[in-house]
Short mmCIF file of C-alpha atoms in Angstrom, two decimals:
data_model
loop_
_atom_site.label_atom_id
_atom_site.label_comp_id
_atom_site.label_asym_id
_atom_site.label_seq_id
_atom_site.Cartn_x
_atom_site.Cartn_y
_atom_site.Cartn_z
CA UNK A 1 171.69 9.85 335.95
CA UNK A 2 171.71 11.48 332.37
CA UNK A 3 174.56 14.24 333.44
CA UNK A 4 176.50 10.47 334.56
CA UNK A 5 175.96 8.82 331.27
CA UNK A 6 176.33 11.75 329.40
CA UNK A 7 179.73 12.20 331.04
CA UNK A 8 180.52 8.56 330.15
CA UNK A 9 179.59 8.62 326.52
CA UNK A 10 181.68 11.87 326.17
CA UNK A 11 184.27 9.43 327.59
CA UNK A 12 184.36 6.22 325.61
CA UNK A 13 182.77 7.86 322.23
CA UNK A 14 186.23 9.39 320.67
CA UNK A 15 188.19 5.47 321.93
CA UNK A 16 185.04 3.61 319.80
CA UNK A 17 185.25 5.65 316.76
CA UNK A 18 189.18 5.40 317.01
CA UNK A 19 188.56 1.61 317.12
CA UNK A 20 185.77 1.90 314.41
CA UNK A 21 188.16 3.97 312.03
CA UNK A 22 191.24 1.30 312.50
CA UNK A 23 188.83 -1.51 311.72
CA UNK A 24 187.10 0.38 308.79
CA UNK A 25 191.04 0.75 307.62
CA UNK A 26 192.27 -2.87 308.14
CA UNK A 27 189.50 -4.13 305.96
CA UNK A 28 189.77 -1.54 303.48
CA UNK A 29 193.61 -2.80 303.13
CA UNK A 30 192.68 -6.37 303.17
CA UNK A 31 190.25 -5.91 300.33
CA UNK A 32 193.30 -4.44 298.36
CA UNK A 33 194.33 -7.62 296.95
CA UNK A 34 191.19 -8.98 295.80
CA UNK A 35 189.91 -5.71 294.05
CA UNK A 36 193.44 -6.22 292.14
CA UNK A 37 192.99 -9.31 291.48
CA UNK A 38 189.14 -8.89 290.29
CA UNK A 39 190.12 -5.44 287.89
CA UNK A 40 192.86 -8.10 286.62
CA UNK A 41 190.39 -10.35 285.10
CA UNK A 42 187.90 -8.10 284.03
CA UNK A 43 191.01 -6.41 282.02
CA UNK A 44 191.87 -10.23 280.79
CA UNK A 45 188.19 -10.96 279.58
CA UNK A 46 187.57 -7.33 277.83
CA UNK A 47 191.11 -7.79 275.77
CA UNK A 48 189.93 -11.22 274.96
CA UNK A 49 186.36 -10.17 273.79
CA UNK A 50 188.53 -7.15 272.09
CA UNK A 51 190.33 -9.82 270.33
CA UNK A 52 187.12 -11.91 269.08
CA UNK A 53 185.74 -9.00 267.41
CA UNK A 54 188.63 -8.01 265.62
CA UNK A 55 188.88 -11.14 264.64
CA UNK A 56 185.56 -11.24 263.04
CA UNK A 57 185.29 -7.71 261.66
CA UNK A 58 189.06 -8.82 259.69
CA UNK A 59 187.18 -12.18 258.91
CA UNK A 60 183.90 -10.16 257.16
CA UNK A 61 186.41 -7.60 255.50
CA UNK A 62 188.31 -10.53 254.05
CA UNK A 63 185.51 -12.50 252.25
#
C-alpha cells in the first residue's frame, strides 16, 4: 500500500505544483495593477507633503 501511494504521489506531485506555480503567477499578474496604482498615490501624497513644507520653510524664511 505505501509502494502504491508512493507511486501515485510521484505521479500527480510535478501536475499540482505546475498548477500551484500558474496560479501563484496569475495572481501575481493580477496584483500588477493595483500595486501601480497604490505606489501612484503614495508618490501623489509624499510630493504634496513635499510641497507643504516648502511652503512653510519659504513662509518662516520670509518673515
Amino acid at each position: 500500500l505505501a509502494r502504491k501511494m508512493s507511486r501515485q504521489i510521484n505521479k500527480t506531485l510535478p501536475t499540482a505544483a505546475e498548477t500551484l506555480t500558474a496560479a501563484i503567477n496569475r495572481w501575481a499578474q493580477s496584483i500588477k495593477p493595483a500595486l501601480a496604482t497604490l505606489c501612484e498615490n503614495v508618490a501623489v501624497a509624499f510630493s504634496n507633503m513635499a510641497a507643504g513644507l516648502r511652503e512653510e520653510s519659504e513662509a518662516v524664511e520670509n518673515d
